[in-house]
């Protein structure tokens, strides 16, 4: 493979273009997103509930999700990290893309009012409620090797193998598994680029609600995050509720928080046309 050496002048010009684009994006974005959703989580109207599933600690689950429906992921019994992946149900080659989600919104901080993109530049989810704001979209999930090192001599389940099982049951392969979103994982990056677990950012009983902006298949794994400092493997059950979400209002923040989100919804509209 041939590598092209760029001149200092070209590098400087590219950086200047990037910084100008970033400045425009940040100027469009709201100066502050809403406060975290209140705890405890309010009851969901029983008539709106489509299905409710409890995922035991260490296990996995997948579900279909229709556009306009939402998922509430509720820790219920205490702190648990929930790994999430998603595919467009009409074309599973379109999948969750956290790199673009972070890049086009200029932040790794996902909270109420943010959106989650696919690799086709369309919006998959709007984060409509979130009591946490402590989610990890950079590190990935546990593996057999990471669990063996962390919990020596203990038989455990891990996120990578769980998602391989999810994919296989959907007729997909390992290579179809996208990068995962870790909900309720208070990971932060320091000035040296190192990842740290900031447990004080999480609350026992945190919840998040994600509204579907296209028809999807969503997979979950309920296993401890690789940075979770608890030396004991004891993930708590989580409750996932699929329900019919209220229609977005004209001032829905997810539709207007950034110029990139606006374009993403325009791409969704073009797909549905």
GROMACS .gro file of C-alpha atoms in nm:
model
  273
    1UNK     CA    1   0.000   0.000   0.000
    2UNK     CA    2   0.144   0.339  -0.101
    3UNK     CA    3   0.150   0.613   0.164
    4UNK     CA    4   0.135   0.973   0.048
    5UNK     CA    5   0.354   1.214   0.244
    6UNK     CA    6   0.176   1.545   0.292
    7UNK     CA    7   0.360   1.873   0.324
    8UNK     CA    8   0.337   2.080   0.645
    9UNK     CA    9   0.148   2.343   0.445
   10UNK     CA   10  -0.113   2.090   0.330
   11UNK     CA   11  -0.153   1.953   0.681
   12UNK     CA   12  -0.200   2.304   0.819
   13UNK     CA   13  -0.458   2.388   0.550
   14UNK     CA   14  -0.654   2.067   0.622
   15UNK     CA   15  -0.652   2.144   0.996
   16UNK     CA   16  -0.777   2.496   0.930
   17UNK     CA   17  -1.067   2.363   0.722
   18UNK     CA   18  -1.150   2.113   0.995
   19UNK     CA   19  -1.146   2.379   1.267
   20UNK     CA   20  -1.367   2.611   1.061
   21UNK     CA   21  -1.617   2.329   1.006
   22UNK     CA   22  -1.609   2.241   1.375
   23UNK     CA   23  -1.668   2.604   1.473
   24UNK     CA   24  -1.975   2.624   1.250
   25UNK     CA   25  -2.110   2.298   1.392
   26UNK     CA   26  -2.059   2.408   1.752
   27UNK     CA   27  -2.218   2.747   1.686
   28UNK     CA   28  -2.530   2.573   1.553
   29UNK     CA   29  -2.549   2.332   1.847
   30UNK     CA   30  -2.743   2.429   2.160
   31UNK     CA   31  -2.524   2.585   2.427
   32UNK     CA   32  -2.670   2.343   2.682
   33UNK     CA   33  -2.871   2.024   2.655
   34UNK     CA   34  -3.157   1.955   2.897
   35UNK     CA   35  -3.088   1.841   3.251
   36UNK     CA   36  -3.090   1.463   3.306
   37UNK     CA   37  -3.432   1.301   3.321
   38UNK     CA   38  -3.567   1.276   3.676
   39UNK     CA   39  -3.550   0.969   3.894
   40UNK     CA   40  -3.732   0.747   3.959
   41UNK     CA   41  -3.844   0.668   3.605
   42UNK     CA   42  -4.212   0.756   3.555
   43UNK     CA   43  -4.455   0.478   3.469
   44UNK     CA   44  -4.518   0.411   3.100
   45UNK     CA   45  -4.883   0.413   2.994
   46UNK     CA   46  -4.980   0.045   2.994
   47UNK     CA   47  -5.177   0.091   2.669
   48UNK     CA   48  -4.856   0.202   2.493
   49UNK     CA   49  -4.646  -0.098   2.595
   50UNK     CA   50  -4.576  -0.347   2.317
   51UNK     CA   51  -4.347  -0.585   2.508
   52UNK     CA   52  -4.135  -0.595   2.821
   53UNK     CA   53  -3.832  -0.816   2.869
   54UNK     CA   54  -3.601  -0.874   3.167
   55UNK     CA   55  -3.247  -0.956   3.054
   56UNK     CA   56  -3.071  -1.154   3.329
   57UNK     CA   57  -2.718  -1.059   3.424
   58UNK     CA   58  -2.473  -1.200   3.169
   59UNK     CA   59  -2.734  -1.269   2.902
   60UNK     CA   60  -2.852  -1.118   2.576
   61UNK     CA   61  -3.170  -1.041   2.385
   62UNK     CA   62  -3.282  -0.894   2.054
   63UNK     CA   63  -3.604  -0.738   1.932
   64UNK     CA   64  -3.764  -0.582   1.628
   65UNK     CA   65  -3.842  -0.213   1.666
   66UNK     CA   66  -4.073  -0.008   1.447
   67UNK     CA   67  -4.022   0.357   1.356
   68UNK     CA   68  -4.204   0.568   1.615
   69UNK     CA   69  -4.166   0.308   1.888
   70UNK     CA   70  -3.915   0.348   2.169
   71UNK     CA   71  -3.714   0.139   2.408
   72UNK     CA   72  -3.676   0.215   2.776
   73UNK     CA   73  -3.368   0.047   2.921
   74UNK     CA   74  -3.400   0.047   3.300
   75UNK     CA   75  -3.136  -0.075   3.541
   76UNK     CA   76  -3.409  -0.156   3.790
   77UNK     CA   77  -3.208  -0.350   4.046
   78UNK     CA   78  -2.885  -0.150   4.046
   79UNK     CA   79  -2.587  -0.058   3.833
   80UNK     CA   80  -2.553  -0.255   3.509
   81UNK     CA   81  -2.388  -0.174   3.179
   82UNK     CA   82  -2.599  -0.264   2.875
   83UNK     CA   83  -2.432  -0.302   2.535
   84UNK     CA   84  -2.653  -0.210   2.240
   85UNK     CA   85  -2.620  -0.270   1.865
   86UNK     CA   86  -2.872  -0.209   1.586
   87UNK     CA   87  -2.936  -0.279   1.219
   88UNK     CA   88  -3.185  -0.139   0.967
   89UNK     CA   89  -3.438  -0.424   0.946
   90UNK     CA   90  -3.498  -0.361   0.576
   91UNK     CA   91  -3.128  -0.371   0.490
   92UNK     CA   92  -2.900  -0.506   0.762
   93UNK     CA   93  -2.592  -0.375   0.581
   94UNK     CA   94  -2.696  -0.040   0.734
   95UNK     CA   95  -2.602  -0.043   1.098
   96UNK     CA   96  -2.518   0.161   1.405
   97UNK     CA   97  -2.216   0.389   1.351
   98UNK     CA   98  -2.074   0.542   1.665
   99UNK     CA   99  -1.776   0.701   1.491
  100UNK     CA  100  -2.009   0.918   1.284
  101UNK     CA  101  -2.237   0.973   1.585
  102UNK     CA  102  -1.947   1.126   1.777
  103UNK     CA  103  -1.785   1.302   1.483
  104UNK     CA  104  -2.082   1.489   1.344
  105UNK     CA  105  -2.216   1.599   1.684
  106UNK     CA  106  -1.870   1.709   1.805
  107UNK     CA  107  -1.898   1.518   2.131
  108UNK     CA  108  -1.865   1.176   2.289
  109UNK     CA  109  -2.120   1.283   2.549
  110UNK     CA  110  -2.451   1.124   2.455
  111UNK     CA  111  -2.752   1.240   2.653
  112UNK     CA  112  -3.109   1.359   2.617
  113UNK     CA  113  -3.146   1.551   2.291
  114UNK     CA  114  -2.868   1.371   2.101
  115UNK     CA  115  -2.917   1.127   1.814
  116UNK     CA  116  -2.741   0.808   1.707
  117UNK     CA  117  -2.648   0.769   1.341
  118UNK     CA  118  -2.620   0.479   1.101
  119UNK     CA  119  -2.330   0.431   0.861
  120UNK     CA  120  -2.554   0.571   0.584
  121UNK     CA  121  -2.583   0.913   0.746
  122UNK     CA  122  -2.936   0.851   0.872
  123UNK     CA  123  -3.069   0.881   1.225
  124UNK     CA  124  -3.142   0.548   1.392
  125UNK     CA  125  -3.230   0.665   1.743
  126UNK     CA  126  -3.321   0.984   1.922
  127UNK     CA  127  -3.230   0.984   2.290
  128UNK     CA  128  -3.555   1.125   2.429
  129UNK     CA  129  -3.504   1.055   2.800
  130UNK     CA  130  -3.187   0.985   2.995
  131UNK     CA  131  -3.123   1.008   3.368
  132UNK     CA  132  -2.757   0.917   3.331
  133UNK     CA  133  -2.560   1.091   3.057
  134UNK     CA  134  -2.282   0.847   3.140
  135UNK     CA  135  -2.258   0.628   2.831
  136UNK     CA  136  -1.953   0.491   2.651
  137UNK     CA  137  -1.933   0.489   2.272
  138UNK     CA  138  -1.557   0.436   2.240
  139UNK     CA  139  -1.428   0.131   2.426
  140UNK     CA  140  -1.634  -0.166   2.312
  141UNK     CA  141  -1.743  -0.456   2.529
  142UNK     CA  142  -1.598  -0.743   2.724
  143UNK     CA  143  -1.446  -1.049   2.558
  144UNK     CA  144  -1.358  -1.398   2.678
  145UNK     CA  145  -0.995  -1.287   2.714
  146UNK     CA  146  -1.074  -0.967   2.907
  147UNK     CA  147  -1.306  -1.156   3.143
  148UNK     CA  148  -1.049  -1.432   3.200
  149UNK     CA  149  -0.793  -1.170   3.302
  150UNK     CA  150  -1.038  -0.980   3.520
  151UNK     CA  151  -1.218  -1.274   3.685
  152UNK     CA  152  -0.957  -1.554   3.699
  153UNK     CA  153  -1.097  -1.899   3.762
  154UNK     CA  154  -1.459  -1.785   3.723
  155UNK     CA  155  -1.689  -1.900   3.443
  156UNK     CA  156  -1.848  -1.590   3.288
  157UNK     CA  157  -2.037  -1.470   2.984
  158UNK     CA  158  -1.909  -1.174   2.780
  159UNK     CA  159  -2.048  -0.914   2.543
  160UNK     CA  160  -1.855  -1.017   2.232
  161UNK     CA  161  -1.974  -1.379   2.242
  162UNK     CA  162  -2.327  -1.271   2.335
  163UNK     CA  163  -2.348  -1.046   2.028
  164UNK     CA  164  -2.208  -1.321   1.805
  165UNK     CA  165  -2.503  -1.533   1.924
  166UNK     CA  166  -2.745  -1.246   1.861
  167UNK     CA  167  -2.609  -1.200   1.508
  168UNK     CA  168  -2.619  -1.572   1.432
  169UNK     CA  169  -2.983  -1.603   1.536
  170UNK     CA  170  -3.065  -1.314   1.302
  171UNK     CA  171  -2.887  -1.478   1.008
  172UNK     CA  172  -2.593  -1.238   1.035
  173UNK     CA  173  -2.220  -1.298   1.079
  174UNK     CA  174  -1.946  -1.170   1.309
  175UNK     CA  175  -1.843  -0.908   1.056
  176UNK     CA  176  -2.198  -0.767   1.065
  177UNK     CA  177  -2.166  -0.666   1.431
  178UNK     CA  178  -2.110  -0.290   1.457
  179UNK     CA  179  -1.925  -0.105   1.729
  180UNK     CA  180  -2.137  -0.112   2.043
  181UNK     CA  181  -2.294   0.159   2.254
  182UNK     CA  182  -2.243   0.091   2.625
  183UNK     CA  183  -2.532   0.239   2.818
  184UNK     CA  184  -2.469   0.325   3.184
  185UNK     CA  185  -2.091   0.309   3.150
  186UNK     CA  186  -1.935   0.620   3.310
  187UNK     CA  187  -1.615   0.622   3.105
  188UNK     CA  188  -1.420   0.943   3.059
  189UNK     CA  189  -1.101   1.025   2.870
  190UNK     CA  190  -0.824   1.227   3.035
  191UNK     CA  191  -0.590   1.477   2.869
  192UNK     CA  192  -0.346   1.198   2.784
  193UNK     CA  193  -0.611   0.996   2.601
  194UNK     CA  194  -0.647   0.732   2.872
  195UNK     CA  195  -0.985   0.587   2.966
  196UNK     CA  196  -1.109   0.598   3.325
  197UNK     CA  197  -1.418   0.470   3.506
  198UNK     CA  198  -1.598   0.752   3.691
  199UNK     CA  199  -1.845   0.562   3.905
  200UNK     CA  200  -1.981   0.876   4.075
  201UNK     CA  201  -2.142   0.978   3.743
  202UNK     CA  202  -2.388   0.688   3.764
  203UNK     CA  203  -2.698   0.639   3.976
  204UNK     CA  204  -2.846   0.309   4.077
  205UNK     CA  205  -3.172   0.284   3.886
  206UNK     CA  206  -3.071   0.500   3.589
  207UNK     CA  207  -3.274   0.464   3.271
  208UNK     CA  208  -3.263   0.578   2.909
  209UNK     CA  209  -3.528   0.595   2.636
  210UNK     CA  210  -3.438   0.570   2.268
  211UNK     CA  211  -3.699   0.650   2.002
  212UNK     CA  212  -3.664   0.459   1.675
  213UNK     CA  213  -3.636   0.678   1.366
  214UNK     CA  214  -3.642   0.378   1.128
  215UNK     CA  215  -3.748   0.013   1.144
  216UNK     CA  216  -3.470  -0.178   1.317
  217UNK     CA  217  -3.344  -0.493   1.480
  218UNK     CA  218  -3.180  -0.415   1.813
  219UNK     CA  219  -2.950  -0.643   2.011
  220UNK     CA  220  -2.847  -0.621   2.377
  221UNK     CA  221  -2.586  -0.777   2.602
  222UNK     CA  222  -2.599  -0.738   2.980
  223UNK     CA  223  -2.239  -0.792   3.093
  224UNK     CA  224  -2.000  -0.580   3.301
  225UNK     CA  225  -1.798  -0.317   3.115
  226UNK     CA  226  -1.425  -0.396   3.079
  227UNK     CA  227  -1.339  -0.098   3.304
  228UNK     CA  228  -1.599  -0.171   3.573
  229UNK     CA  229  -1.381  -0.190   3.886
  230UNK     CA  230  -1.601  -0.442   4.072
  231UNK     CA  231  -1.381  -0.754   4.111
  232UNK     CA  232  -1.689  -0.976   4.140
  233UNK     CA  233  -1.877  -1.084   3.826
  234UNK     CA  234  -2.237  -1.017   3.931
  235UNK     CA  235  -2.428  -0.819   3.666
  236UNK     CA  236  -2.781  -0.723   3.769
  237UNK     CA  237  -3.093  -0.785   3.556
  238UNK     CA  238  -3.211  -0.499   3.333
  239UNK     CA  239  -3.563  -0.434   3.210
  240UNK     CA  240  -3.622  -0.336   2.846
  241UNK     CA  241  -3.966  -0.201   2.759
  242UNK     CA  242  -4.073  -0.157   2.398
  243UNK     CA  243  -4.353   0.100   2.370
  244UNK     CA  244  -4.527   0.337   2.131
  245UNK     CA  245  -4.362   0.675   2.186
  246UNK     CA  246  -4.542   1.009   2.162
  247UNK     CA  247  -4.490   1.171   1.821
  248UNK     CA  248  -4.211   1.432   1.820
  249UNK     CA  249  -4.327   1.791   1.852
  250UNK     CA  250  -4.227   2.073   1.617
  251UNK     CA  251  -3.961   2.186   1.865
  252UNK     CA  252  -3.825   1.835   1.926
  253UNK     CA  253  -3.464   1.892   2.031
  254UNK     CA  254  -3.331   1.577   1.867
  255UNK     CA  255  -3.440   1.711   1.527
  256UNK     CA  256  -3.267   2.045   1.568
  257UNK     CA  257  -2.979   2.018   1.814
  258UNK     CA  258  -2.714   2.018   1.541
  259UNK     CA  259  -2.700   2.091   1.169
  260UNK     CA  260  -2.579   1.736   1.118
  261UNK     CA  261  -2.882   1.590   1.299
  262UNK     CA  262  -3.106   1.799   1.075
  263UNK     CA  263  -2.935   1.657   0.767
  264UNK     CA  264  -2.963   1.308   0.911
  265UNK     CA  265  -3.341   1.343   0.943
  266UNK     CA  266  -3.353   1.479   0.587
  267UNK     CA  267  -3.176   1.160   0.478
  268UNK     CA  268  -3.436   0.957   0.670
  269UNK     CA  269  -3.715   1.142   0.491
  270UNK     CA  270  -3.557   1.070   0.155
  271UNK     CA  271  -3.537   0.699   0.241
  272UNK     CA  272  -3.905   0.692   0.339
  273UNK     CA  273  -4.025   0.891   0.037
   0.00000   0.00000   0.00000
